[in-house]
Amino acid sequence: MTQQSAGPLAGLLVADFSRILAGPYATMLLADLGAQVIKVESPGGDDTRTWMPPTREGISTYYLGINRNKRSIALDLKQPDDLTIAQELARRADVLIENFRPGGLARFGLDYDTVAAGNETIVYASISGFGTGAGRDFPGYDLMVQAISGLMSLTGDPDGPPYRAGISVFDVVAGLHANIGILAALHHRGATGQGQHVEVNLLSSALSGLVNHSSGYVAGDTVPFRMGNAHPSLSPYEPLPTADGELIVIAGNDGQFRKLCRVLGLPALPDDPRFRRNQDRTANRDQLRPLLVERLTERTKDEWFRDLLAAGVPCAPINTIDGGVAFAQDLGLDPVVAVGDVPGIRNPITFSDTPARYELPPPGLDEHGEEIRAWLKS
């Protein structure tokens, strides 16, 4: 089978038995970096092929956003010939990644123990919703994890209902954790020749990803609560009204607060005992906020954004996605890449010597099935 271009992961063969988001996102990032990824789909295809709108030429943009640089083969694991192909792919692979319910591949001889018996160097990555113990049979949907982990209790107005994050954030975090585990296991394999089983679950990724909030509970015995867009440990750190809309304004330390006050024409505030230190400002945020708002509403958000950023004060307009992409373009980050005629977001990692590649558009279902079958039978 034709090898793809060089990259930092060139030469690695990844058997991708995952679907929906966490696994496919992880394998797309590996594919961008040179790994050869074979996407194994059921005859019905990855579920995200049907998740629409929006679409591009009738194809789900959800699917398009996480499946470039892969080859697709459709296999019905209940059919002996297809199962033999799947098992041969697992035997040859450097990495296998799957997100079936724990134990779901055992009946096909594609579980870790069986695959490792015939491929001792395999790095086998499993992504589940709630681990392999008492939660093994729970469906692993991100919204469930946002609810159970506590994230939704933190999202929304203090007096309003809890909200989900605007993306499936823990699917993405778990996919990134899976890749960290895979790369660490590959490094270990390089030193010892031994493969291993890497396991990630969305709930553990969520609790890790809640960082200061989960730490606040386990180390500080404090259960956080919804604060809208405010921050429990910093002030100001929130959107504030200007003459024509809101602007995110941040004082991450006392020096930034002093700069903010200088630009706003409030030079006495940093020496006010109520606001001198960050812990003072957080304790007295209800007194500080109206003083800042009074000045900010005198000018437009774009005027303040320009002047505050120039002074070294973190701030930002609240864009829609199109504005975010345009802003990245204005900064020269080239956020959009075209793979064939399918645009997508650039891999966020930059390498000085082995750049990411963008060679294969997201595959049609079983688009490379004939080629892959011939190769695996050879």
Coordinates of C-alpha atoms in Angstrom, one line a residue:
M1 CA 0.0 0.0 0.0
T2 CA 1.3 3.4 -0.9
Q3 CA 3.1 5.1 2.0
Q4 CA 2.3 8.7 2.9
S5 CA 4.7 11.6 3.1
A6 CA 7.3 11.9 5.9
G7 CA 6.4 13.5 9.2
P8 CA 7.5 13.0 12.8
L9 CA 5.3 9.9 13.0
A10 CA 6.1 8.5 9.6
G11 CA 6.4 4.8 9.4
L12 CA 3.7 4.2 12.1
L13 CA 0.7 2.2 11.2
V14 CA -2.4 3.0 13.2
A15 CA -5.5 0.7 13.1
D16 CA -8.4 3.0 14.0
F17 CA -11.3 1.1 15.3
S18 CA -12.8 4.2 16.9
R19 CA -15.8 6.3 15.9
I20 CA -17.6 9.6 16.7
L21 CA -15.2 12.1 18.3
A22 CA -12.6 11.2 20.9
G23 CA -10.9 8.5 18.9
P24 CA -11.2 9.9 15.4
Y25 CA -9.9 13.3 16.7
A26 CA -6.9 11.6 18.2
T27 CA -6.1 9.5 15.1
M28 CA -6.5 12.6 12.8
L29 CA -3.8 14.4 14.8
L30 CA -1.6 11.3 14.5
A31 CA -2.3 11.1 10.8
D32 CA -1.4 14.8 10.3
L33 CA 2.0 14.1 11.8
G34 CA 2.7 11.3 9.4
A35 CA 1.2 8.1 10.8
Q36 CA -0.6 5.9 8.3
V37 CA -4.1 5.6 9.7
I38 CA -6.6 3.0 8.5
K39 CA -10.1 3.9 9.6
V40 CA -12.1 0.7 10.2
E41 CA -15.9 1.4 9.9
S42 CA -18.9 -0.8 10.1
P43 CA -20.9 -1.1 6.8
G44 CA -23.1 1.7 8.1
G45 CA -20.2 4.0 8.6
D46 CA -19.0 6.2 11.5
D47 CA -22.1 7.7 13.3
T48 CA -20.9 11.2 12.6
R49 CA -21.4 10.7 8.9
T50 CA -25.1 11.2 9.7
W51 CA -24.7 14.1 12.2
M52 CA -26.0 17.0 10.2
P53 CA -26.5 19.9 9.6
P54 CA -24.2 21.6 8.7
T55 CA -23.0 19.9 5.6
R56 CA -20.6 20.4 2.7
E57 CA -21.9 18.9 -0.5
G58 CA -24.2 16.7 1.4
I59 CA -21.4 15.4 3.8
S60 CA -21.5 16.1 7.5
T61 CA -19.0 18.8 8.4
Y62 CA -18.7 17.1 11.9
Y63 CA -17.3 14.0 10.1
L64 CA -15.1 16.1 7.8
G65 CA -13.6 18.0 10.8
I66 CA -12.0 14.9 12.4
N67 CA -11.2 12.4 9.6
R68 CA -8.6 13.8 7.2
N69 CA -5.4 12.0 6.2
K70 CA -7.1 8.6 6.7
R71 CA -8.0 5.6 4.6
S72 CA -11.3 3.9 5.1
I73 CA -12.2 0.3 5.0
A74 CA -15.7 -1.0 5.9
L75 CA -15.7 -4.3 7.7
D76 CA -18.5 -6.3 9.2
L77 CA -16.8 -8.1 12.1
K78 CA -19.6 -10.7 12.2
Q79 CA -18.5 -11.9 8.8
P80 CA -15.5 -14.4 8.9
D81 CA -13.7 -12.9 5.9
D82 CA -14.0 -9.3 7.2
L83 CA -13.0 -10.4 10.7
T84 CA -9.9 -12.1 9.3
I85 CA -9.0 -8.8 7.6
A86 CA -9.5 -6.9 10.8
Q87 CA -7.3 -9.3 12.8
E88 CA -4.5 -9.1 10.2
L89 CA -4.6 -5.3 10.4
A90 CA -4.3 -5.6 14.2
R91 CA -1.4 -8.0 13.8
R92 CA 0.5 -5.6 11.6
A93 CA -0.3 -2.3 13.4
D94 CA 2.0 -0.3 15.6
V95 CA -1.0 1.3 17.3
L96 CA -4.6 0.2 17.6
I97 CA -7.1 2.7 19.0
E98 CA -10.7 1.8 19.9
N99 CA -13.6 3.1 21.8
F100 CA -16.0 0.2 22.0
R101 CA -17.6 -0.4 25.4
P102 CA -15.0 -2.2 27.6
G103 CA -14.7 -5.8 26.5
G104 CA -16.7 -5.2 23.4
L105 CA -14.0 -6.4 21.0
A106 CA -13.2 -9.6 22.9
R107 CA -15.7 -11.7 21.1
F108 CA -14.0 -10.8 17.8
G109 CA -10.5 -11.6 19.1
L110 CA -9.6 -7.9 18.9
D111 CA -9.2 -7.2 22.6
Y112 CA -5.8 -6.2 23.9
D113 CA -4.8 -9.6 25.3
T114 CA -5.6 -11.5 22.1
V115 CA -4.0 -8.9 19.8
A116 CA -0.9 -8.6 22.0
A117 CA -0.5 -12.4 21.9
G118 CA 0.2 -12.1 18.2
N119 CA 1.7 -8.6 18.2
E120 CA 3.9 -8.1 21.2
T121 CA 4.9 -4.6 20.3
I122 CA 1.4 -3.3 19.8
V123 CA 0.4 0.0 21.6
Y124 CA -3.3 -0.6 22.1
A125 CA -5.3 2.4 23.2
S126 CA -8.8 2.1 24.6
I127 CA -11.1 5.1 25.2
S128 CA -14.2 4.5 27.3
G129 CA -16.8 6.8 29.0
F130 CA -16.4 5.6 32.6
G131 CA -13.6 3.1 32.8
T132 CA -13.5 -0.7 33.0
G133 CA -15.0 -1.2 36.5
A134 CA -18.5 -0.4 37.7
G135 CA -19.0 2.1 34.9
R136 CA -18.0 -0.3 32.0
D137 CA -21.6 -0.6 30.7
F138 CA -22.4 3.1 30.7
P139 CA -22.6 4.8 27.3
G140 CA -19.8 7.2 26.9
Y141 CA -21.4 10.4 25.7
D142 CA -19.7 13.7 26.4
L143 CA -22.9 15.4 27.7
M144 CA -23.3 12.7 30.3
V145 CA -19.7 13.3 31.5
Q146 CA -20.2 17.1 31.5
A147 CA -23.2 16.5 33.9
I148 CA -21.7 13.8 36.1
S149 CA -18.2 15.4 36.4
G150 CA -19.6 18.7 37.7
L151 CA -18.7 20.9 34.7
M152 CA -22.3 21.8 34.0
S153 CA -22.7 22.9 37.6
L154 CA -20.0 25.6 36.9
T155 CA -21.4 26.8 33.6
G156 CA -24.1 29.4 33.3
D157 CA -25.4 32.4 35.3
P158 CA -25.4 32.1 39.1
D159 CA -29.2 32.2 39.3
G160 CA -29.8 30.4 36.1
P161 CA -29.8 26.7 35.0
P162 CA -26.6 24.7 34.4
Y163 CA -25.4 24.6 30.8
R164 CA -23.2 22.3 28.7
A165 CA -20.1 23.6 27.1
G166 CA -20.5 24.6 23.5
I167 CA -18.4 21.7 22.3
S168 CA -17.9 18.1 23.5
V169 CA -15.0 19.3 25.5
F170 CA -14.2 16.1 27.3
D171 CA -14.2 14.0 24.1
V172 CA -11.5 16.3 22.9
V173 CA -9.6 16.2 26.2
A174 CA -9.8 12.4 26.3
G175 CA -8.6 12.2 22.7
L176 CA -5.6 14.4 23.6
H177 CA -4.9 12.3 26.7
A178 CA -5.1 9.2 24.6
N179 CA -2.4 10.6 22.2
I180 CA -0.2 11.5 25.1
G181 CA -0.5 7.9 26.4
I182 CA 0.2 6.5 22.9
L183 CA 3.3 8.6 22.4
A184 CA 4.6 7.8 25.9
A185 CA 4.0 4.1 25.2
L186 CA 5.8 4.3 21.9
H187 CA 8.8 5.9 23.6
H188 CA 8.8 3.1 26.1
R189 CA 8.5 0.6 23.3
G190 CA 11.5 2.2 21.6
A191 CA 13.6 1.7 24.8
T192 CA 12.4 -1.8 25.7
G193 CA 10.7 -3.4 22.7
Q194 CA 7.5 -3.9 24.7
G195 CA 4.1 -2.7 23.8
Q196 CA 1.3 -2.1 26.3
H197 CA -2.3 -1.2 26.9
V198 CA -3.1 2.5 27.2
E199 CA -6.5 3.2 28.8
V200 CA -8.3 6.6 29.0
N201 CA -11.8 7.3 30.1
L202 CA -13.8 10.5 29.7
L203 CA -14.7 10.9 33.4
S204 CA -11.1 10.8 34.5
S205 CA -10.1 13.1 31.7
A206 CA -12.9 15.5 32.9
L207 CA -11.8 15.5 36.5
S208 CA -8.2 16.2 35.4
G209 CA -9.4 18.8 33.0
L210 CA -11.4 20.6 35.7
V211 CA -8.0 21.5 37.1
N212 CA -8.4 24.4 39.6
H213 CA -12.0 23.4 40.4
S214 CA -11.3 19.8 41.1
S215 CA -8.2 20.8 43.0
G216 CA -10.2 23.3 45.0
Y217 CA -12.4 20.4 46.2
V218 CA -9.9 17.6 46.8
A219 CA -7.2 19.9 48.3
G220 CA -9.3 22.7 49.6
D221 CA -12.6 21.1 50.5
T222 CA -14.4 23.7 48.5
V223 CA -17.2 22.9 46.2
P224 CA -17.2 25.6 43.4
F225 CA -20.4 27.1 42.1
R226 CA -21.6 28.9 39.0
M227 CA -20.3 32.5 38.7
G228 CA -21.4 33.3 35.2
N229 CA -18.3 34.5 33.4
A230 CA -16.4 35.6 36.5
H231 CA -13.4 33.7 38.0
P232 CA -13.4 32.4 41.6
S233 CA -9.7 33.4 42.1
L234 CA -9.1 36.4 39.9
S235 CA -10.7 39.8 39.5
P236 CA -11.3 41.3 37.0
Y237 CA -11.5 38.2 34.8
E238 CA -14.8 38.5 32.9
P239 CA -16.7 40.4 30.1
L240 CA -17.4 44.0 31.0
P241 CA -19.7 46.4 29.2
T242 CA -18.3 49.1 26.9
A243 CA -20.2 51.8 24.9
D244 CA -21.2 49.2 22.2
G245 CA -20.9 45.8 23.7
E246 CA -18.8 43.6 26.0
L247 CA -15.1 43.2 26.2
I248 CA -13.2 40.4 28.1
V249 CA -11.0 42.2 30.6
I250 CA -8.3 40.3 32.6
A251 CA -5.9 41.3 35.4
G252 CA -3.9 38.1 35.9
N253 CA -1.6 39.8 38.4
D254 CA -1.2 43.1 40.3
G255 CA 1.0 44.6 37.6
Q256 CA -1.7 44.0 35.0
F257 CA -4.3 45.6 37.2
R258 CA -2.1 48.7 37.6
K259 CA -1.8 48.9 33.8
L260 CA -5.5 48.5 33.4
C261 CA -6.2 51.3 35.8
R262 CA -3.7 53.6 34.1
V263 CA -5.3 53.2 30.7
L264 CA -8.8 53.7 32.2
G265 CA -7.6 56.9 34.0
L266 CA -8.1 55.4 37.5
P267 CA -4.6 55.7 38.9
A268 CA -5.6 55.6 42.5
L269 CA -7.4 52.2 42.4
P270 CA -4.2 50.0 42.7
D271 CA -3.3 51.7 45.9
D272 CA -6.8 51.4 47.4
P273 CA -6.6 48.8 50.2
R274 CA -9.7 47.1 48.8
F275 CA -8.0 46.4 45.4
R276 CA -4.3 46.4 46.1
R277 CA -3.7 42.7 45.8
N278 CA -5.6 40.1 43.8
Q279 CA -7.1 38.5 46.9
D280 CA -8.4 42.0 47.9
R281 CA -9.9 42.4 44.5
T282 CA -11.6 39.0 44.5
A283 CA -13.0 39.7 48.0
N284 CA -14.3 43.1 46.9
R285 CA -15.2 42.4 43.3
D286 CA -18.7 43.8 43.7
Q287 CA -17.2 47.2 44.7
L288 CA -14.6 47.1 41.9
R289 CA -16.7 46.1 39.0
P290 CA -18.9 49.3 38.8
L291 CA -15.8 51.5 39.0
L292 CA -14.3 49.8 36.0
V293 CA -17.6 49.7 34.1
E294 CA -18.2 53.4 34.6
R295 CA -15.0 54.2 32.6
L296 CA -15.3 51.4 30.1
T297 CA -18.8 52.5 28.9
E298 CA -17.3 55.8 27.8
R299 CA -15.7 54.2 24.7
T300 CA -16.2 51.4 22.3
K301 CA -14.9 47.9 22.7
D302 CA -12.6 48.2 19.7
E303 CA -11.1 51.4 21.1
W304 CA -10.5 49.8 24.5
F305 CA -9.2 46.6 22.9
R306 CA -6.6 48.5 21.0
D307 CA -5.4 50.6 23.9
L308 CA -5.5 48.0 26.6
L309 CA -3.7 45.4 24.5
A310 CA -1.0 47.9 23.6
A311 CA -0.5 48.5 27.3
G312 CA -0.1 44.8 28.0
V313 CA -3.5 44.2 29.5
P314 CA -5.1 40.9 28.5
C315 CA -8.5 41.6 26.8
A316 CA -10.5 40.3 23.9
P317 CA -13.7 40.9 21.9
I318 CA -16.3 38.1 22.1
N319 CA -16.4 36.8 18.5
T320 CA -18.4 34.3 16.8
I321 CA -16.5 31.4 15.1
D322 CA -16.1 33.3 11.8
G323 CA -14.5 36.2 13.8
G324 CA -12.2 33.8 15.6
V325 CA -11.0 32.3 12.3
A326 CA -10.6 35.8 10.7
F327 CA -8.6 37.0 13.7
A328 CA -6.2 34.1 13.5
Q329 CA -5.8 34.9 9.8
D330 CA -5.0 38.5 10.6
L331 CA -2.3 37.3 12.9
G332 CA -0.7 35.2 10.2
L333 CA -1.6 31.9 11.8
D334 CA -3.1 30.5 8.6
P335 CA -5.8 28.6 10.5
V336 CA -7.5 27.0 7.4
V337 CA -5.9 24.4 5.2
A338 CA -7.4 22.7 2.1
V339 CA -7.1 19.0 1.7
G340 CA -8.3 18.3 -1.8
D341 CA -11.4 20.6 -2.0
V342 CA -12.2 20.2 1.7
P343 CA -11.2 23.0 4.0
G344 CA -10.3 22.3 7.6
I345 CA -8.6 23.7 10.6
R346 CA -4.8 23.4 10.6
N347 CA -3.1 21.1 13.0
P348 CA -2.1 23.3 15.9
I349 CA 1.4 22.0 16.3
T350 CA 4.3 23.5 14.4
F351 CA 7.6 21.7 13.9
S352 CA 10.8 23.2 12.6
D353 CA 11.8 20.2 10.6
T354 CA 8.9 17.8 10.2
P355 CA 5.7 19.7 9.5
A356 CA 2.2 18.3 9.6
R357 CA 0.9 17.1 6.3
Y358 CA -2.4 17.5 4.6
E359 CA -2.6 14.9 1.8
L360 CA -5.9 12.9 2.1
P361 CA -9.3 14.4 2.4
P362 CA -11.7 12.7 4.8
P363 CA -12.5 9.4 3.1
G364 CA -15.7 8.1 1.7
L365 CA -17.0 5.0 3.4
D366 CA -14.8 2.0 2.2
E367 CA -13.1 4.3 -0.2
H368 CA -9.8 2.5 0.2
G369 CA -11.3 -0.9 1.0
E370 CA -10.1 -2.7 -2.1
E371 CA -6.6 -1.4 -1.8
I372 CA -6.4 -2.3 1.9
R373 CA -7.8 -5.7 1.5
A374 CA -5.3 -6.5 -1.2
W375 CA -2.4 -5.3 0.9
L376 CA -3.5 -7.3 4.0
K377 CA -3.9 -10.4 2.0
S378 CA -0.5 -10.1 0.4

